[in-house]
Amino acid sequence: MSKRIDVKDLNVYYGNFLAVEGVNINIEAKSVTAFIGPSGCGKSTFLRTLNRMHEVIPGAYAKGEVLLDGADIYGAGVDPVTVRSNIGMVFQRPNPFPTMSIRDNVLAGVKLNNKRISKGEADALVEKSLQGANLWNEVKDRLDKPGSGLSGGQQQRLCIARAIAVEPAVLLMDEPCSALDPISTLAVEDLINELKDSYTVVIVTHNMQQAARVSDKTAFFNIAGTGKPGKLIEFAETSTIFNNPSQKATEDYVSGRFG
Amino acid sequence: MTGSSASGRAGDKVFSGTAMGAGILILLVLFGVAAFLVVQAFPALVAKPADIQGGAGFWAYIAPIVIGTLIAAAIALVIATPVAIGVALFISHYAPRRLASGLGYVIDLLAAIPSVVYGAWGAAFLAPAIAPGYAWLAANLGWIPIFAGPASATGKAILTAAIVLAVMILPIITSLSREIFLQTPKLHEEAALALGATRWEMVRMAVLPFGRPGIISAVMLGLGRALGETMAVALVLSSGALTASLIQSGNQTIAAEIALNFPEASGVQVNTLIAAGLVLFVITLAVNMVARWIITKHKEFSGAN
Ligand SMILES: Nc1ncnc2c1ncn2[C@@H]1O[C@H](COP(=O)(O)OP(=O)(O)OP(=O)(O)O)[C@@H](O)[C@H]1O
Ligand SMILES: [Mg+2]
């Protein structure tokens, strides 16, 4: 199920503003990749080009190739809706649908993709997805209550359950733990470790320890100054980035000397 | 320091005194109006049936025009609500930004047209234009009671009045719904899109559920206007006895009945018309309370948090 991503010469724009320039990166299937870098360097922007969510913003577009197992998701005739149902996304702030119950939240994506699903199948899928997101035990008695009634950490895991319920090829996460307490953060990190067995995971984080704990490979992005485009500076095994980076800027950043 | 705080305290007293006074004044005026309505309406409620217009008592007089009012308002809502929500969605989520703001202005302008203009348009243009359609309906679908013939030759039937009402309340419902739709949290819209929702599916998953209480309020405001609208109905409808057919002349609404008859009314007929006004007031109040109840009933799932 999980797929690899190869990005070739990608430039990302907001209108006339070039936000991210010339990214080339190869992300293996069934791996966890972390994006790190100072604020404003374009990590979120680049992440959102990987499932064509970037172009949802008026005036925003991307140029270049993003190959999902060899097929360009920006190719002619590719429907962004199909791309997004294949590549799941978890946002920085938990965003369960407030008008839906926990159960309906989990099923939201599935109901979009194949409308007909029997009650039994739906029940099984809800349980499996919530188990997968380490949330089942906490909510199994109140599946019909609104998702907005959960704690922040629970809501975020509900969003993960919603994303994995459709069994996407890739899971993108933009600072999924930044609104969470340390215990919920650990829960989500454990979860990422398990998810890597079946999904390709890409995670943006400001927390270096987190990047070191969860990721196989790490990409360091940097920006030369305000108004300049962000660039991918270095991409390597996580241990290499943190212990033996080849670029001076990477070393300065991971050792806390700037940023 | 003591000086400034003392004068501040005096200012507080003056302000709270004025505010309280204004509040009490409003309550007194409201109470006065209500008391006036009830006192003036009372003679009609206890009058001998023969003294009331129609000669069969107050309730026999008021029932048909209550039903006429409800029918006209209901048809207007059924027509206006889907159109208004569709237009509002188009403006908020489909149209390119420049077109959207232009359309928004046009809609707001429509809301500012005086009702007598709508009435004149309905009577002079819409009614004659629609009359052949009514004749066709009567000929082909006449077996359905609401389309029973003979169709009004001038087109001045309750359906025409309801259509004019629909056009009148369309701008209010549209512009309020549009405001609500624009406030949908980006977070929820993106949640839907990231799951692979098309734009319409995103609207159904995020925008409409979020906007529901707002839509209900907007529709209720529209309903309030449709129920109380006087001029447009008075000009468009050639009124008469209650009939099930929407395309014959006949039927009447409370507001138009009051406006048409008040100038020449005397004696107990004045009391009757005031009582009719009281009934309209009670209906409007009931509609608003039902709307409140619907909105609070769904609070748990409302997304207010
Ligand atoms: N909607 C937008 N419209 C225009 N410019 C934007 C928009 N969103 C982001 N930008 C710009 O794009 C650049 C990259 O922003 P981005 O949010 O991707 O940074 P980031 O690396 O995710 O930062 P952070 O770590 O603070 O989340 C910034 O210069 C930012 O101002
Ligand atoms: Mg970001």
Coordinates of C-alpha atoms and ligand atoms in Angstrom, one line a residue:
Chain A
M1 CA 0.0 0.0 0.0
S2 CA 2.6 2.5 1.0
K3 CA 4.4 4.4 -1.8
R4 CA 7.6 6.4 -2.2
I5 CA 7.8 10.0 -3.2
D6 CA 10.4 11.6 -5.5
V7 CA 10.4 15.4 -5.9
K8 CA 12.2 17.0 -8.8
D9 CA 13.0 20.7 -9.0
L10 CA 10.0 21.9 -7.2
N11 CA 9.3 25.6 -6.9
V12 CA 6.4 26.7 -4.7
Y13 CA 4.7 30.1 -5.1
Y14 CA 2.2 32.3 -3.3
G15 CA 1.1 34.5 -6.2
N16 CA 4.4 36.2 -7.2
F17 CA 6.2 35.2 -4.1
L18 CA 8.6 32.3 -4.5
A19 CA 8.3 30.6 -1.0
V20 CA 10.3 27.4 -1.6
E21 CA 12.9 27.0 -4.4
G22 CA 14.5 24.0 -6.2
V23 CA 13.6 21.1 -3.9
N24 CA 14.9 17.6 -4.9
I25 CA 14.2 14.9 -2.4
N26 CA 13.6 11.1 -2.4
I27 CA 11.4 9.7 0.3
E28 CA 11.4 5.9 0.7
A29 CA 8.2 3.9 1.2
K30 CA 7.6 2.7 4.8
S31 CA 9.9 5.2 6.4
V32 CA 9.5 8.2 8.6
T33 CA 11.0 11.4 7.3
A34 CA 11.2 14.6 9.4
F35 CA 11.4 18.1 8.1
I36 CA 13.2 20.6 10.4
G37 CA 14.3 24.2 10.0
P38 CA 13.7 27.7 11.3
S39 CA 10.3 29.3 11.3
G40 CA 9.2 30.6 7.9
C41 CA 11.6 28.5 5.9
G42 CA 8.7 26.8 4.1
K43 CA 8.3 23.4 5.7
S44 CA 4.6 23.6 5.9
T45 CA 4.4 25.1 2.4
F46 CA 6.5 22.3 0.9
L47 CA 4.6 19.6 2.9
R48 CA 1.3 20.8 1.5
T49 CA 2.5 20.5 -2.1
L50 CA 2.9 16.8 -1.5
N51 CA -0.8 16.2 -1.5
R52 CA -1.8 19.3 -3.6
M53 CA -3.3 21.1 -0.6
H54 CA -1.1 24.1 -1.3
E55 CA -3.1 25.2 -4.3
V56 CA -6.3 25.5 -2.1
I57 CA -5.0 28.9 -1.1
P58 CA -6.0 31.5 -3.6
G59 CA -3.2 32.4 -6.0
A60 CA -0.9 29.6 -4.7
Y61 CA 0.7 27.1 -7.1
A62 CA 3.7 24.8 -7.5
K63 CA 6.0 24.0 -10.5
G64 CA 8.0 20.9 -10.9
E65 CA 7.4 17.2 -10.4
V66 CA 6.2 15.2 -7.4
L67 CA 6.3 11.5 -8.3
L68 CA 4.2 9.1 -6.2
D69 CA 5.7 5.7 -7.1
G70 CA 6.7 7.2 -10.4
A71 CA 3.5 8.9 -11.3
D72 CA 3.5 12.7 -11.3
I73 CA 0.7 14.0 -9.1
Y74 CA 1.0 17.4 -10.9
G75 CA 0.7 15.6 -14.3
A76 CA -1.8 16.7 -16.9
G77 CA -5.3 15.3 -16.1
V78 CA -4.5 14.3 -12.5
D79 CA -7.4 15.2 -10.3
P80 CA -6.2 16.8 -7.0
V81 CA -9.2 15.2 -5.2
T82 CA -7.9 11.7 -6.0
V83 CA -4.4 12.7 -4.9
R84 CA -5.7 13.9 -1.6
S85 CA -7.7 10.8 -0.9
N86 CA -4.5 8.8 -1.5
I87 CA -2.2 11.0 0.7
G88 CA -3.6 11.7 4.1
M89 CA -2.8 14.8 6.1
V90 CA -2.8 15.7 9.8
F91 CA -2.8 19.4 10.7
Q92 CA -1.0 21.3 13.4
R93 CA -4.2 22.1 15.2
P94 CA -6.6 19.2 15.7
N95 CA -9.6 19.7 13.4
P96 CA -12.2 17.0 13.9
F97 CA -15.6 18.0 12.3
P98 CA -17.4 19.6 15.3
T99 CA -20.9 18.6 14.0
M100 CA -20.0 14.9 13.6
S101 CA -19.8 12.2 16.2
I102 CA -16.5 10.5 16.9
R103 CA -17.7 7.6 14.8
D104 CA -18.7 9.8 11.9
N105 CA -15.4 11.6 12.0
V106 CA -13.5 8.4 11.6
L107 CA -15.8 7.4 8.7
A108 CA -15.8 10.8 7.0
G109 CA -13.1 10.1 4.4
V110 CA -14.3 6.5 3.8
K111 CA -17.9 7.7 3.0
L112 CA -16.4 10.1 0.5
N113 CA -14.5 7.5 -1.3
N114 CA -16.9 4.6 -1.5
K115 CA -20.3 5.7 -0.5
R116 CA -21.7 2.2 0.3
I117 CA -20.4 0.5 3.3
S118 CA -22.4 -1.9 5.5
K119 CA -22.9 -1.1 9.2
G120 CA -20.8 -4.1 10.2
E121 CA -17.9 -3.1 8.0
A122 CA -18.2 0.4 9.3
D123 CA -18.1 -0.7 12.9
A124 CA -15.0 -2.9 12.2
L125 CA -13.3 0.0 10.4
V126 CA -14.0 2.5 13.2
E127 CA -12.6 0.1 15.7
K128 CA -9.5 -0.7 13.6
S129 CA -8.7 2.9 12.9
L130 CA -9.2 4.0 16.5
Q131 CA -7.1 1.1 17.6
G132 CA -4.5 2.2 15.1
A133 CA -4.5 5.7 16.5
N134 CA -4.3 4.4 20.1
L135 CA -7.6 6.0 20.9
W136 CA -10.0 3.1 21.0
N137 CA -10.0 2.4 24.7
E138 CA -10.6 6.0 25.6
V139 CA -13.6 6.6 23.4
K140 CA -15.2 3.2 22.7
D141 CA -18.1 4.0 25.1
R142 CA -18.9 7.3 23.6
L143 CA -18.6 6.9 19.8
D144 CA -21.8 8.8 19.3
K145 CA -20.7 11.9 21.2
P146 CA -19.3 14.9 19.3
G147 CA -15.6 14.8 18.4
S148 CA -15.1 18.3 19.7
G149 CA -15.8 17.0 23.2
L150 CA -12.5 15.2 23.4
S151 CA -9.2 16.7 24.9
G152 CA -6.8 18.2 22.5
G153 CA -4.5 15.2 22.4
Q154 CA -7.5 12.9 21.9
Q155 CA -8.8 15.1 19.1
Q156 CA -5.4 14.9 17.4
R157 CA -5.4 11.1 17.6
L158 CA -9.0 11.2 16.3
C159 CA -7.7 13.2 13.3
I160 CA -5.0 10.5 12.8
A161 CA -7.6 7.8 13.0
R162 CA -9.7 9.7 10.4
A163 CA -6.7 10.0 8.1
I164 CA -5.6 6.3 8.3
A165 CA -9.2 5.0 8.0
V166 CA -9.0 5.5 4.2
E167 CA -5.6 3.6 4.2
P168 CA -3.7 6.3 2.4
A169 CA -0.3 5.5 0.7
V170 CA 1.4 8.4 2.5
L171 CA 0.6 10.3 5.7
L172 CA 1.7 13.9 6.0
M173 CA 1.8 15.5 9.5
D174 CA 2.5 19.2 10.1
E175 CA 3.7 19.7 13.7
P176 CA 1.1 17.2 14.9
C177 CA 2.2 17.5 18.5
S178 CA 2.8 21.2 18.9
A179 CA -0.6 21.7 20.6
L180 CA -0.2 18.6 22.9
D181 CA 1.0 17.9 26.4
P182 CA 4.1 15.6 26.8
I183 CA 2.0 12.5 27.5
S184 CA -0.2 12.9 24.4
T185 CA 3.0 13.7 22.4
L186 CA 4.5 10.4 23.5
A187 CA 1.3 8.6 22.5
V188 CA 1.4 10.2 19.0
E189 CA 5.2 9.4 18.7
D190 CA 4.6 5.8 19.6
L191 CA 1.9 5.7 17.0
I192 CA 4.1 7.1 14.3
N193 CA 6.6 4.4 15.0
E194 CA 3.9 1.8 14.4
L195 CA 2.4 3.6 11.4
K196 CA 5.7 3.3 9.6
D197 CA 5.1 -0.5 9.2
S198 CA 2.3 0.3 6.8
Y199 CA 2.6 3.9 5.7
T200 CA 5.1 6.4 4.4
V201 CA 5.2 9.1 7.0
V202 CA 6.4 12.7 6.6
I203 CA 6.4 14.9 9.7
V204 CA 7.2 18.5 10.2
T205 CA 8.5 19.3 13.7
H206 CA 10.3 22.0 15.6
N207 CA 11.3 19.5 18.3
M208 CA 14.7 18.1 17.5
Q209 CA 14.4 15.4 20.1
Q210 CA 11.2 14.4 18.4
A211 CA 12.8 14.3 15.0
A212 CA 15.6 12.2 16.5
R213 CA 13.2 9.8 18.2
V214 CA 10.8 9.1 15.4
S215 CA 12.4 9.6 12.0
D216 CA 14.7 7.5 9.8
K217 CA 15.8 10.4 7.7
T218 CA 15.8 14.1 8.3
A219 CA 15.6 17.0 5.9
F220 CA 16.9 20.4 7.0
F221 CA 15.3 23.5 5.3
N222 CA 16.7 27.0 5.7
I223 CA 16.0 30.5 4.5
A224 CA 18.6 33.1 3.7
G225 CA 16.6 36.1 4.9
T226 CA 13.0 37.4 5.0
G227 CA 11.5 37.6 1.5
K228 CA 14.0 35.0 0.2
P229 CA 12.8 31.6 -0.8
G230 CA 13.3 28.6 1.6
K231 CA 15.6 25.8 0.4
L232 CA 16.3 22.2 1.2
I233 CA 19.9 22.4 2.6
E234 CA 20.6 18.8 3.6
F235 CA 18.8 15.5 3.5
A236 CA 20.3 12.4 5.2
E237 CA 20.0 9.7 7.8
T238 CA 18.7 11.3 11.0
S239 CA 21.8 10.2 12.9
T240 CA 24.0 11.8 10.3
I241 CA 22.1 15.1 10.4
F242 CA 22.3 15.3 14.2
N243 CA 25.8 13.9 14.7
N244 CA 27.8 14.5 11.5
P245 CA 26.1 16.9 9.1
S246 CA 28.0 17.9 6.0
Q247 CA 26.7 21.5 5.9
K248 CA 27.8 24.2 8.3
A249 CA 24.2 25.6 8.5
T250 CA 22.8 22.2 9.5
E251 CA 25.4 21.8 12.2
D252 CA 24.7 25.3 13.6
Y253 CA 21.0 24.7 13.6
V254 CA 20.9 21.3 15.2
S255 CA 23.5 22.4 17.8
G256 CA 21.2 25.3 18.7
R257 CA 23.6 28.0 17.5
F258 CA 20.9 29.8 15.5
G259 CA 17.3 29.6 14.6
Chain B
M1 CA -6.6 60.9 43.4
T2 CA -9.6 60.9 45.6
G3 CA -11.1 63.6 43.4
S4 CA -10.7 61.6 40.2
S5 CA -12.1 58.4 41.6
A6 CA -15.0 60.3 43.2
S7 CA -15.9 61.9 39.9
G8 CA -15.5 58.5 38.2
R9 CA -17.9 57.1 40.7
A10 CA -20.3 59.9 40.0
G11 CA -20.0 59.1 36.2
D12 CA -20.7 55.5 36.9
K13 CA -23.8 56.5 38.8
V14 CA -25.0 58.8 36.0
F15 CA -24.4 56.2 33.4
S16 CA -26.1 53.3 35.2
G17 CA -28.9 55.6 36.1
T18 CA -29.5 56.6 32.4
A19 CA -29.1 53.0 31.2
M20 CA -31.6 51.8 33.8
G21 CA -34.0 54.6 32.9
A22 CA -33.8 53.9 29.2
G23 CA -34.4 50.2 29.9
I24 CA -37.4 50.9 32.0
L25 CA -38.8 53.3 29.4
I26 CA -38.5 50.7 26.6
L27 CA -40.3 48.2 28.8
L28 CA -43.0 50.7 29.6
V29 CA -43.6 51.6 26.0
L30 CA -43.7 47.9 25.0
F31 CA -46.1 47.2 27.8
G32 CA -48.2 50.2 26.8
V33 CA -48.4 48.9 23.2
A34 CA -49.2 45.4 24.3
A35 CA -51.9 46.7 26.7
F36 CA -53.3 48.9 24.0
L37 CA -53.5 46.0 21.6
V38 CA -55.2 43.6 24.0
V39 CA -57.6 46.3 25.3
Q40 CA -58.5 47.4 21.8
A41 CA -58.8 43.8 20.5
F42 CA -60.9 42.6 23.4
P43 CA -64.3 44.1 22.2
A44 CA -63.9 42.1 19.0
L45 CA -63.3 38.8 20.9
V46 CA -66.5 39.3 22.9
A47 CA -68.7 41.0 20.2
K48 CA -71.8 39.3 19.0
P49 CA -70.9 37.2 15.9
A50 CA -73.2 39.2 13.7
D51 CA -71.3 42.4 14.4
I52 CA -68.0 41.0 13.0
Q53 CA -67.3 41.3 9.3
G54 CA -68.7 38.2 7.7
G55 CA -71.3 37.8 10.4
A56 CA -70.0 34.6 11.9
G57 CA -67.8 35.8 14.7
F58 CA -64.2 36.7 15.2
W59 CA -62.6 33.2 14.8
A60 CA -64.5 32.5 11.6
Y61 CA -63.3 35.8 10.3
I62 CA -59.6 35.3 11.3
A63 CA -59.1 31.7 10.5
P64 CA -59.1 32.0 6.7
I65 CA -56.7 34.9 6.7
V66 CA -54.4 33.2 9.1
I67 CA -54.3 30.2 6.8
G68 CA -53.8 32.5 3.8
T69 CA -50.9 34.2 5.6
L70 CA -49.3 30.9 6.4
I71 CA -49.7 29.6 2.9
A72 CA -48.2 32.6 1.3
A73 CA -45.3 32.7 3.7
A74 CA -44.7 29.0 3.4
I75 CA -44.6 29.0 -0.4
A76 CA -42.3 32.1 -0.3
L77 CA -39.9 30.2 2.0
V78 CA -40.0 27.0 0.0
I79 CA -39.0 29.0 -3.1
A80 CA -36.6 31.4 -1.6
T81 CA -34.6 29.2 0.8
P82 CA -32.9 26.9 -1.6
V83 CA -32.2 29.7 -4.1
A84 CA -30.8 31.9 -1.4
I85 CA -28.6 29.2 0.0
G86 CA -27.4 28.3 -3.5
V87 CA -26.6 31.9 -4.3
A88 CA -24.9 32.5 -1.0
L89 CA -22.7 29.4 -1.5
F90 CA -21.9 30.5 -5.0
I91 CA -20.7 33.8 -3.7
S92 CA -18.8 32.5 -0.7
H93 CA -17.2 29.4 -2.2
Y94 CA -17.5 29.2 -6.0
A95 CA -17.3 32.5 -7.6
P96 CA -14.0 34.2 -8.4
R97 CA -13.2 36.8 -5.8
R98 CA -14.0 39.9 -7.9
L99 CA -17.3 38.5 -9.2
A100 CA -18.2 37.5 -5.6
S101 CA -17.8 40.9 -4.1
G102 CA -19.8 42.5 -7.0
L103 CA -22.6 40.0 -6.6
G104 CA -22.6 40.6 -2.8
Y105 CA -23.2 44.3 -3.5
V106 CA -26.0 43.6 -5.9
I107 CA -27.7 41.4 -3.3
D108 CA -27.4 44.0 -0.6
L109 CA -28.9 46.6 -3.0
L110 CA -31.9 44.3 -3.7
A111 CA -32.5 44.2 0.1
A112 CA -32.9 48.0 0.0
I113 CA -35.7 48.2 -2.6
P114 CA -38.9 49.3 -0.9
S115 CA -41.6 46.7 -0.8
V116 CA -44.1 48.9 -2.6
V117 CA -41.8 48.7 -5.6
Y118 CA -41.9 44.9 -5.5
G119 CA -45.6 45.1 -5.2
A120 CA -45.9 47.3 -8.3
W121 CA -43.6 45.0 -10.2
G122 CA -45.7 42.0 -9.2
A123 CA -49.0 43.6 -10.1
A124 CA -47.9 45.3 -13.4
F125 CA -45.4 42.8 -14.7
L126 CA -45.3 39.4 -13.0
A127 CA -49.1 38.8 -12.7
P128 CA -49.9 39.3 -16.4
A129 CA -46.8 37.4 -17.5
I130 CA -47.7 34.4 -15.3
A131 CA -51.4 34.2 -16.1
P132 CA -51.0 32.0 -19.2
G133 CA -48.9 29.6 -17.1
Y134 CA -51.8 29.4 -14.6
A135 CA -54.3 28.7 -17.4
W136 CA -52.0 25.8 -18.5
L137 CA -51.7 24.5 -15.0
A138 CA -55.5 24.5 -14.5
A139 CA -56.0 22.7 -17.8
N140 CA -53.4 20.0 -17.3
L141 CA -52.9 19.6 -13.6
G142 CA -56.3 20.9 -12.5
W143 CA -57.0 17.5 -10.8
I144 CA -54.5 18.5 -8.1
P145 CA -56.5 20.7 -5.7
I146 CA -53.8 23.4 -5.4
F147 CA -54.0 23.9 -9.2
A148 CA -57.8 23.7 -9.5
G149 CA -59.3 26.0 -12.1
P150 CA -60.7 28.4 -13.1
A151 CA -57.3 30.1 -13.1
S152 CA -57.1 33.8 -12.4
A153 CA -57.2 35.6 -15.8
T154 CA -55.2 38.5 -14.4
G155 CA -52.7 36.3 -12.6
K156 CA -53.4 38.0 -9.3
A157 CA -53.5 34.8 -7.3
I158 CA -51.9 33.9 -4.0
L159 CA -49.1 32.0 -5.8
T160 CA -48.1 35.2 -7.5
A161 CA -48.1 37.0 -4.2
A162 CA -46.0 34.3 -2.7
I163 CA -43.5 34.5 -5.6
V164 CA -43.2 38.3 -5.0
L165 CA -42.7 37.6 -1.3
A166 CA -40.0 35.0 -2.2
V167 CA -38.2 37.6 -4.3
M168 CA -38.4 40.1 -1.5
I169 CA -37.0 37.8 1.2
L170 CA -34.3 36.3 -1.0
P171 CA -31.8 39.1 -0.4
I172 CA -32.1 38.9 3.4
I173 CA -31.6 35.2 3.5
T174 CA -28.8 35.3 0.9
S175 CA -26.8 38.0 2.5
L176 CA -27.0 36.6 6.0
S177 CA -26.2 33.1 4.8
R178 CA -23.2 34.4 2.9
E179 CA -21.8 36.1 6.0
I180 CA -22.1 32.8 7.9
F181 CA -20.6 30.7 5.1
L182 CA -17.6 33.1 4.9
Q183 CA -17.0 32.5 8.6
T184 CA -16.5 28.7 8.2
P185 CA -13.2 27.9 9.9
K186 CA -10.5 27.3 7.3
L187 CA -9.4 24.5 9.6
H188 CA -12.5 22.5 8.9
E189 CA -12.6 23.2 5.2
E190 CA -9.1 22.0 4.9
A191 CA -9.9 18.9 6.9
A192 CA -12.5 18.0 4.4
L193 CA -10.4 18.8 1.4
A194 CA -7.4 16.8 2.7
L195 CA -9.6 13.8 3.0
G196 CA -10.3 14.0 -0.7
A197 CA -13.6 15.9 -0.7
T198 CA -14.7 17.7 -3.8
R199 CA -15.7 21.3 -3.3
W200 CA -19.4 20.3 -3.0
E201 CA -18.5 17.5 -0.5
M202 CA -16.4 20.0 1.4
V203 CA -19.4 22.4 1.5
R204 CA -21.6 19.5 2.8
M205 CA -19.1 18.4 5.4
A206 CA -17.8 21.7 6.7
V207 CA -19.7 24.7 5.5
L208 CA -23.4 23.7 5.8
P209 CA -23.1 22.1 9.2
F210 CA -21.2 25.1 10.5
G211 CA -23.7 27.5 9.0
R212 CA -26.9 25.6 10.1
P213 CA -27.9 27.8 13.0
G214 CA -27.2 30.9 11.0
I215 CA -29.2 29.6 8.1
I216 CA -32.1 28.9 10.4
S217 CA -31.9 32.4 11.8
A218 CA -31.7 33.9 8.3
V219 CA -34.8 31.9 7.2
M220 CA -36.7 32.9 10.3
L221 CA -35.9 36.6 9.6
G222 CA -37.2 36.1 6.0
L223 CA -40.3 34.3 7.3
G224 CA -40.9 37.2 9.7
R225 CA -40.8 39.6 6.8
A226 CA -43.0 37.4 4.6
L227 CA -45.6 37.1 7.4
G228 CA -45.8 40.8 8.0
E229 CA -45.5 42.1 4.5
T230 CA -48.4 44.3 3.6
M231 CA -47.9 46.4 0.5
A232 CA -46.7 43.8 -1.9
V233 CA -49.5 41.4 -1.1
A234 CA -52.1 44.2 -1.1
L235 CA -51.0 45.3 -4.6
V236 CA -50.5 41.8 -6.1
L237 CA -53.4 39.7 -4.7
S238 CA -56.9 40.1 -5.8
S239 CA -58.2 38.8 -2.5
G240 CA -61.3 36.8 -1.6
A241 CA -62.5 33.8 0.3
L242 CA -60.1 31.0 1.3
T243 CA -59.6 28.4 -1.4
A244 CA -57.3 25.5 -1.7
S245 CA -56.3 26.5 -5.3
L246 CA -53.2 28.7 -5.4
I247 CA -53.9 29.9 -8.9
Q248 CA -57.5 31.2 -8.5
S249 CA -58.1 34.7 -7.2
G250 CA -59.0 34.5 -3.6
N251 CA -57.3 34.1 -0.2
Q252 CA -56.0 36.9 1.9
T253 CA -53.2 37.6 4.4
I254 CA -53.6 39.3 7.7
A255 CA -51.3 42.2 7.0
A256 CA -52.9 43.1 3.7
E257 CA -56.4 42.7 5.2
I258 CA -55.5 45.2 7.9
A259 CA -54.0 47.7 5.5
L260 CA -56.8 47.5 3.0
N261 CA -59.6 47.8 5.5
F262 CA -58.3 50.0 8.2
P263 CA -58.8 53.4 6.6
E264 CA -62.6 52.9 6.3
A265 CA -63.1 50.9 9.4
S266 CA -65.3 52.1 12.2
G267 CA -66.7 50.8 15.5
V268 CA -66.1 47.1 16.2
Q269 CA -64.4 46.6 12.9
V270 CA -61.4 48.6 14.1
N271 CA -61.3 46.3 17.1
T272 CA -61.4 43.3 14.8
L273 CA -58.5 44.5 12.7
I274 CA -56.5 45.2 15.8
A275 CA -57.2 41.7 17.1
A276 CA -56.0 40.4 13.7
G277 CA -52.8 42.3 14.3
L278 CA -52.5 40.7 17.7
V279 CA -52.9 37.3 16.1
L280 CA -50.2 38.0 13.6
F281 CA -47.9 39.2 16.4
V282 CA -48.5 35.9 18.3
I283 CA -47.7 33.9 15.1
T284 CA -44.4 35.7 14.5
L285 CA -43.5 35.3 18.2
A286 CA -44.2 31.5 18.0
V287 CA -42.1 31.2 14.8
N288 CA -39.2 32.9 16.5
M289 CA -39.4 30.7 19.6
V290 CA -39.5 27.6 17.5
A291 CA -36.4 28.8 15.7
R292 CA -34.6 29.4 19.0
W293 CA -35.6 26.0 20.2
I294 CA -34.2 24.3 17.0
I295 CA -30.9 26.1 17.4
T296 CA -30.4 25.3 21.1
K297 CA -31.4 21.7 20.6
H298 CA -28.4 21.2 18.3
K299 CA -25.9 23.1 20.4
E300 CA -23.9 20.1 21.5
F301 CA -22.9 19.5 17.8
S302 CA -22.8 23.1 16.8
G303 CA -19.1 23.7 16.6
A304 CA -19.3 26.7 18.9
N305 CA -16.3 25.3 20.7
Ligands
LIG1 N1 -1.1 31.8 2.8 C1 0.0 32.4 2.5 N2 0.1 33.4 1.7 C2 1.3 34.0 1.4 N3 2.5 33.7 1.9 C3 2.5 32.7 2.8 C4 1.3 32.0 3.2 N4 1.6 31.0 4.1 C5 2.9 31.1 4.2 N5 3.4 32.1 3.5 C6 4.9 32.4 3.5 O1 5.6 31.4 3.0 C7 6.8 31.2 3.7 C8 6.9 29.8 4.3 O2 5.9 29.7 5.3 P1 5.6 28.3 6.0 O3 4.4 28.5 6.8 O4 5.7 27.2 5.0 O5 6.9 28.2 7.0 P2 7.2 27.0 8.0 O6 8.5 26.6 7.7 O7 6.1 26.1 8.1 O8 7.2 27.9 9.4 P3 6.7 27.4 10.8 O9 7.8 26.6 11.3 O10 6.6 28.7 11.6 O11 5.5 26.7 10.7 C9 6.8 32.3 4.7 O12 7.6 33.4 4.2 C10 5.4 32.7 4.8 O13 5.3 34.1 5.1
MG2 MG 4.6 25.5 9.5

